[in-house]
Coordinates of N, CA and C in Angstrom, one line a residue:
P1 N 0.8 -1.4 0.1 CA 0.1 0.1 0.1 C 0.9 1.1 0.0
A2 N 0.4 2.3 -0.7 CA 1.0 3.4 -0.8 C 1.2 4.3 0.5
A3 N 2.0 5.0 0.9 CA 2.2 5.7 2.1 C 1.2 6.9 2.0
P4 N 0.6 7.4 3.1 CA -0.5 8.3 2.9 C 0.4 9.6 3.0
Q5 N -0.4 10.6 2.1 CA 0.2 11.9 1.6 C 0.4 12.6 3.2
R6 N 1.6 13.3 3.1 CA 1.9 13.9 4.4 C 1.6 15.7 4.1
I7 N 0.8 16.2 5.1 CA 0.2 17.3 5.3 C 1.5 18.3 5.3
K8 N 1.4 19.2 4.5 CA 2.5 20.2 4.3 C 2.5 21.1 5.6
P9 N 3.6 21.3 6.5 CA 3.4 22.3 7.4 C 3.1 23.6 7.3
A10 N 2.8 24.3 8.0 CA 2.4 25.7 7.7 C 3.9 26.6 7.5
A11 N 3.9 27.5 6.7 CA 4.9 28.2 6.7 C 4.9 29.8 7.6
T12 N 6.0 30.2 7.7 CA 6.0 31.3 8.7 C 6.1 32.5 7.7
A13 N 5.7 33.7 8.6 CA 6.1 35.1 7.6 C 7.3 35.1 7.2
Y14 N 8.3 34.7 7.7 CA 9.6 34.9 7.4 C 9.9 34.1 6.1
S15 N 9.5 32.8 6.2 CA 9.6 32.1 4.9 C 9.1 32.9 3.8
F16 N 7.6 33.0 3.8 CA 7.0 33.9 2.8 C 7.9 35.0 2.3
W17 N 8.3 35.7 3.2 CA 9.1 37.0 3.0 C 10.3 36.6 2.3
C18 N 11.1 35.6 2.5 CA 12.2 35.2 1.9 C 12.0 34.8 0.4
A19 N 10.9 34.1 0.1 CA 10.5 33.5 -1.0 C 10.2 34.7 -2.0
A20 N 9.5 35.6 -1.6 CA 9.1 36.9 -2.1 C 10.5 38.0 -2.5
N21 N 11.4 37.8 -1.5 CA 12.3 38.8 -1.7 C 13.7 38.1 -2.0
R22 N 13.8 36.9 -2.6 CA 14.8 36.2 -2.9 C 16.1 36.9 -3.5
G23 N 15.8 37.6 -4.7 CA 16.6 38.2 -5.5 C 17.3 39.2 -4.8
K24 N 16.5 40.3 -4.0 CA 17.0 41.4 -3.2 C 18.0 40.6 -1.9
I25 N 17.7 39.6 -1.4 CA 18.5 39.0 -0.7 C 20.0 38.6 -1.1
H26 N 19.9 38.1 -2.4 CA 21.0 37.7 -3.0 C 21.8 38.9 -3.4
G27 N 21.3 39.8 -3.6 CA 22.0 40.9 -3.8 C 22.9 41.5 -2.7
A28 N 22.0 41.5 -1.7 CA 22.7 41.9 -0.5 C 23.7 40.9 0.1
A29 N 23.6 39.6 -0.3 CA 24.6 38.7 0.1 C 25.7 38.6 -1.0
A30 N 25.8 39.4 -2.0 CA 26.8 39.1 -3.0 C 28.0 39.1 -2.6
G31 N 29.0 38.4 -3.0 CA 30.6 38.8 -2.5 C 30.8 37.6 -1.4
D32 N 29.6 37.1 -0.9 CA 29.8 36.1 0.3 C 30.4 34.8 -0.3
D33 N 31.5 34.3 0.4 CA 31.9 33.1 -0.3 C 31.3 31.8 0.5
K34 N 30.9 32.0 1.7 CA 30.2 31.2 2.6 C 28.7 30.9 2.4
G35 N 28.1 29.7 2.6 CA 26.9 29.7 2.2 C 25.9 30.2 3.2
T36 N 26.4 30.9 4.3 CA 25.8 31.6 5.2 C 25.4 32.9 4.9
G37 N 26.0 33.5 3.8 CA 25.7 34.8 3.6 C 24.2 35.2 3.4
F38 N 23.6 34.3 2.8 CA 22.0 34.5 2.2 C 21.4 34.5 3.7
S39 N 21.6 33.6 4.7 CA 20.9 33.6 5.7 C 20.9 35.1 6.6
V40 N 22.5 35.3 6.7 CA 22.7 36.5 7.3 C 22.0 37.8 6.9
A41 N 22.2 37.8 5.3 CA 21.6 39.0 4.9 C 20.0 38.9 4.9
A42 N 19.4 37.8 4.9 CA 18.1 37.7 4.9 C 17.5 38.1 6.3
S43 N 18.2 37.7 7.4 CA 17.8 38.1 8.8 C 18.0 39.6 9.1
K44 N 19.0 40.0 8.5 CA 19.3 41.6 8.8 C 18.1 42.4 8.1
L45 N 17.8 42.1 6.7 CA 16.6 42.8 6.0 C 15.3 42.6 6.8
W46 N 15.0 41.3 7.1 CA 13.7 41.0 7.6 C 13.7 41.9 9.1
A47 N 14.9 41.9 10.0 CA 14.9 42.7 11.1 C 14.5 44.3 10.7
A48 N 15.1 44.8 9.8 CA 15.0 46.2 9.4 C 13.6 46.3 9.0
A49 N 13.0 45.6 8.5 CA 11.6 45.8 7.7 C 10.6 46.3 8.8
S50 N 9.6 47.2 8.3 CA 8.8 48.0 9.3 C 7.7 46.8 9.1
A51 N 6.9 47.3 10.3 CA 5.4 46.6 10.3 C 4.6 46.4 9.3
E52 N 4.7 47.5 8.6 CA 3.9 47.6 7.2 C 4.4 46.8 6.3
E53 N 5.4 46.6 6.3 CA 6.3 45.6 5.1 C 5.9 44.2 5.5
K54 N 6.2 44.1 6.8 CA 5.9 42.5 7.1 C 4.4 42.1 7.1
Q55 N 3.4 43.1 7.2 CA 1.9 42.7 7.5 C 1.5 41.6 6.3
P56 N 1.7 42.0 4.9 CA 0.9 40.9 4.1 C 1.7 39.4 4.2
F57 N 3.0 39.4 4.7 CA 3.5 38.1 5.0 C 3.1 37.5 6.2
L58 N 2.6 38.2 7.5 CA 2.0 37.7 8.4 C 0.7 37.2 8.2
E59 N 0.0 38.0 7.5 CA -1.4 37.6 6.9 C -1.4 36.1 6.2
A60 N -0.2 36.0 5.2 CA -0.2 34.8 4.5 C 0.2 33.9 5.5
A61 N 1.0 34.0 6.3 CA 1.2 33.0 7.3 C -0.2 32.4 8.3
A62 N -0.7 33.4 8.6 CA -2.1 33.1 9.3 C -3.0 32.3 8.5
R63 N -3.2 32.6 7.2 CA -3.9 31.8 6.4 C -3.2 30.5 5.9
D64 N -1.9 30.3 6.0 CA -1.6 29.1 5.9 C -1.6 28.3 7.3
K65 N -1.3 28.8 8.3 CA -1.5 28.2 9.5 C -3.0 27.6 9.7
A66 N -3.9 28.4 9.3 CA -5.3 28.0 9.1 C -5.5 26.8 8.4
R67 N -5.0 26.9 7.1 CA -5.1 25.8 6.2 C -4.7 24.6 6.8
F68 N -3.3 24.6 7.5 CA -2.9 23.5 8.0 C -3.8 22.9 9.1
S69 N -4.3 23.6 9.8 CA -5.2 23.1 11.0 C -6.2 22.5 10.4
R70 N -6.8 23.2 9.2 CA -8.0 22.5 8.8 C -7.6 21.0 8.3
E71 N -6.6 21.3 7.4 CA -6.3 19.9 6.8 C -5.9 18.6 7.9
N72 N -5.0 19.2 8.9 CA -4.8 18.3 10.1 C -6.0 17.8 10.6
R73 N -7.2 18.5 10.9 CA -8.1 17.9 11.6 C -9.1 17.1 10.8
N74 N -9.1 17.3 9.3 CA -9.8 16.6 8.4 C -9.2 15.3 8.0
S75 N -7.7 15.1 8.4 CA -7.1 14.1 8.0 C -7.4 12.6 8.6
G76 N -8.0 13.0 9.9 CA -8.5 11.6 10.5 C -7.4 11.0 11.3
K77 N -6.2 11.9 11.3 CA -5.0 11.6 12.2 C -5.1 11.7 13.5
G78 N -5.9 11.2 14.4 CA -6.0 11.6 15.7 C -4.7 11.6 16.6
G79 N -3.9 10.8 16.1 CA -2.7 10.9 16.9 C -3.1 9.7 18.1
G80 N -2.3 10.0 19.2 CA -2.5 9.1 20.3 C -1.9 7.6 20.3
K81 N -2.4 7.1 21.3 CA -1.8 5.6 21.4 C -3.0 4.5 20.9
D82 N -2.9 3.6 20.5 CA -4.0 2.5 20.2 C -4.0 1.9 21.7
P83 N -5.5 1.8 22.0 CA -5.5 1.2 23.1 C -5.6 -0.3 23.4
N84 N -5.6 -1.0 22.0 CA -5.4 -2.3 21.7 C -4.0 -2.5 21.5
A85 N -3.1 -2.1 21.5 CA -1.8 -2.2 21.1 C -0.9 -2.9 22.4
P86 N -0.4 -3.8 22.0 CA 0.4 -4.8 23.2 C 1.2 -4.0 24.0
K87 N 1.4 -4.2 25.4 CA 2.1 -3.3 26.2 C 3.7 -3.8 25.9
R88 N 4.6 -2.9 26.2 CA 5.9 -3.3 26.0 C 6.3 -4.1 27.4
P89 N 7.2 -5.0 27.3 CA 7.6 -5.9 28.4 C 8.3 -5.1 29.5
L90 N 8.5 -5.5 30.6 CA 9.3 -4.7 31.9 C 10.5 -5.0 31.6
T91 N 11.3 -3.8 32.0 CA 12.9 -4.1 31.9 C 13.4 -5.0 33.0
A92 N 14.4 -5.3 32.9 CA 15.2 -6.1 34.0 C 15.3 -5.3 35.1
F93 N 15.4 -4.2 35.2 CA 15.4 -3.3 36.4 C 14.2 -3.3 37.1
M94 N 13.1 -2.9 36.1 CA 11.7 -3.2 36.8 C 11.3 -4.4 37.3
L95 N 11.7 -5.4 36.7 CA 11.3 -6.8 37.5 C 12.1 -6.8 38.8
F96 N 13.3 -6.6 38.8 CA 14.2 -6.6 40.1 C 13.5 -5.7 41.0
A97 N 13.1 -4.5 40.7 CA 12.5 -3.5 41.7 C 11.0 -3.9 42.3
N98 N 10.1 -4.7 41.3 CA 9.1 -5.1 41.8 C 9.1 -6.3 42.6
E99 N 10.3 -7.0 42.8 CA 10.4 -8.2 43.4 C 11.1 -7.6 44.7
H100 N 11.8 -6.8 44.6 CA 12.5 -6.3 46.1 C 11.6 -5.2 46.7
R101 N 10.6 -4.7 46.2 CA 9.9 -3.5 46.6 C 9.5 -3.8 48.1
A102 N 9.1 -4.8 48.4 CA 8.4 -4.6 49.9 C 9.5 -4.6 50.8
E103 N 10.6 -5.3 50.8 CA 11.8 -5.2 51.7 C 12.3 -3.8 51.6
V104 N 12.4 -3.1 50.6 CA 13.0 -1.8 50.5 C 12.2 -0.8 51.3
A105 N 10.7 -1.1 51.1 CA 9.9 -0.2 51.8 C 9.9 -0.4 53.2
A106 N 10.2 -1.8 53.9 CA 10.0 -1.9 55.2 C 11.4 -1.4 55.6
S107 N 12.4 -1.4 55.1 CA 13.8 -1.0 55.4 C 13.5 0.6 55.5
V108 N 13.1 1.3 54.7 CA 13.1 2.7 54.9 C 12.2 3.3 55.9
G109 N 11.1 2.6 56.1 CA 10.1 2.8 57.1 C 8.8 3.3 56.8

């Protein structure tokens, strides 16, 4: 059987902004030989952006979060543990502790 389709996680406002401004960020990161230049330039530009500039991306992130919640709710994947699943066996220490519990409790008081 085919694996069930995984629900795409919600994207953040920052990731929407990075996708929309990729060219501008690459221009700001020009000349950086390391791979970290893009991330550093993106974080600096995002921090310098005003609330008005960030607003459309915050709204897009809120819509995407609502989509993810809706799809997750409708997927029928309730999570949780199957009550009919077999229990795991006790470890050697737990078997030992159960066997000696009474004498330890008596010695402690």
